[in-house]
Coordinates of C-alpha atoms in Angstrom, one line a residue:
X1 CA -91.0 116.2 94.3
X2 CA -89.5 115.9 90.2
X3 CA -87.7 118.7 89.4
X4 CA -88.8 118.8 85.6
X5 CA -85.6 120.0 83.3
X6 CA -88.2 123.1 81.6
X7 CA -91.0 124.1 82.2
X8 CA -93.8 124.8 79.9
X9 CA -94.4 127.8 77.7
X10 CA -98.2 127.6 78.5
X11 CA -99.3 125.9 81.5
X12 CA -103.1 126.0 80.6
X13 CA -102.1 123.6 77.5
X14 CA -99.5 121.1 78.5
X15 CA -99.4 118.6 80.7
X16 CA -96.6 116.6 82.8
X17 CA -96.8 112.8 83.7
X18 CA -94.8 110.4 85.5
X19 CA -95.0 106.9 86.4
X20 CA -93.3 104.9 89.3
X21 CA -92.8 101.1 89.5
X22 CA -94.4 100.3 86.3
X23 CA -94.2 97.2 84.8
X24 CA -92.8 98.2 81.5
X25 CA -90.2 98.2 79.4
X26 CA -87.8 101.9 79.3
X27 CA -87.3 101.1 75.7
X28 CA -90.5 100.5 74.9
X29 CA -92.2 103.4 76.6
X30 CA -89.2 105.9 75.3
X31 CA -90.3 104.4 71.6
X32 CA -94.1 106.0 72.4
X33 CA -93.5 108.8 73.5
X34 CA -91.2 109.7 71.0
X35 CA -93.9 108.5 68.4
X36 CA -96.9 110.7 69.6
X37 CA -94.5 113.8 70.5
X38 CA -95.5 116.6 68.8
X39 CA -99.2 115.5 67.5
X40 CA -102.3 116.9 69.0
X41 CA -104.4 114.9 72.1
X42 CA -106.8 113.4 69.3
X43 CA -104.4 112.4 66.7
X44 CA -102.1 111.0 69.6
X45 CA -105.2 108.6 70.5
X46 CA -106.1 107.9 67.3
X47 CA -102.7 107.0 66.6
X48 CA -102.5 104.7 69.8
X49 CA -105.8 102.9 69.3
X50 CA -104.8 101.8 65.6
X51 CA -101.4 100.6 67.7
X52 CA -103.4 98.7 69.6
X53 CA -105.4 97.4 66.8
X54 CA -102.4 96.6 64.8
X55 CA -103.3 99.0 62.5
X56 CA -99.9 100.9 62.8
X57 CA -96.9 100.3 64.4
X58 CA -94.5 102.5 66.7
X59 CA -91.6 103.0 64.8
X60 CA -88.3 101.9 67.1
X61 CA -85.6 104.4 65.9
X62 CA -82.8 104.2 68.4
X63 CA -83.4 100.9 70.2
X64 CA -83.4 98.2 67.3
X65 CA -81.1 95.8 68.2
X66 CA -84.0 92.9 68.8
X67 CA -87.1 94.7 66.9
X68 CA -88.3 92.6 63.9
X69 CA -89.3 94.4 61.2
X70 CA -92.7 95.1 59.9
X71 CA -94.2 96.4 56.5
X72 CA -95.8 99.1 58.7
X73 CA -93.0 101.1 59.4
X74 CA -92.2 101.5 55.4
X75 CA -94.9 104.8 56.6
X76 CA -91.9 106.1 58.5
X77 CA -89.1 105.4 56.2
X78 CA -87.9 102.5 58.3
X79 CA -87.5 98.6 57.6

């Protein structure tokens, strides 16, 4: 079993996920769900399905060292 590093305030609202042996990126994945933390369920899929439009982008604050840059993330004060 994960041993979590806290526990929720409210069980009843929050929820816990992992993943094992996915085929994705760390970076990538840290990016999301540093994006969506905080926002609601809906806005958090809303946000997500205009990301997978191309609508919006996910901002990439602390891994940029390859990222191009995009005219989208002017919305979060990044190049």
């Amino acid at each position: 079993m994960v041993k979590f590093s806290r526990e929720a305030n409210n069980p009843t609202k929050s929820c816990k996920a992992m993943g094992a042996d996915l085929r994705v990126h760390y970076k990538n994945t840290y990016e999301t769900a540093r994006a969506i933390k905080g926002m609601t369920l809906r806005n958090a899929q809303k946000y997500l399905q205009n990301v997978c439009e191309k609508k919006q982008c996910i901002p990439f604050r602390k891994y940029v060292g390859t990222c191009g840059r995009t005219a989208q993330a002017k919305e979060f004060k990044l190049t």
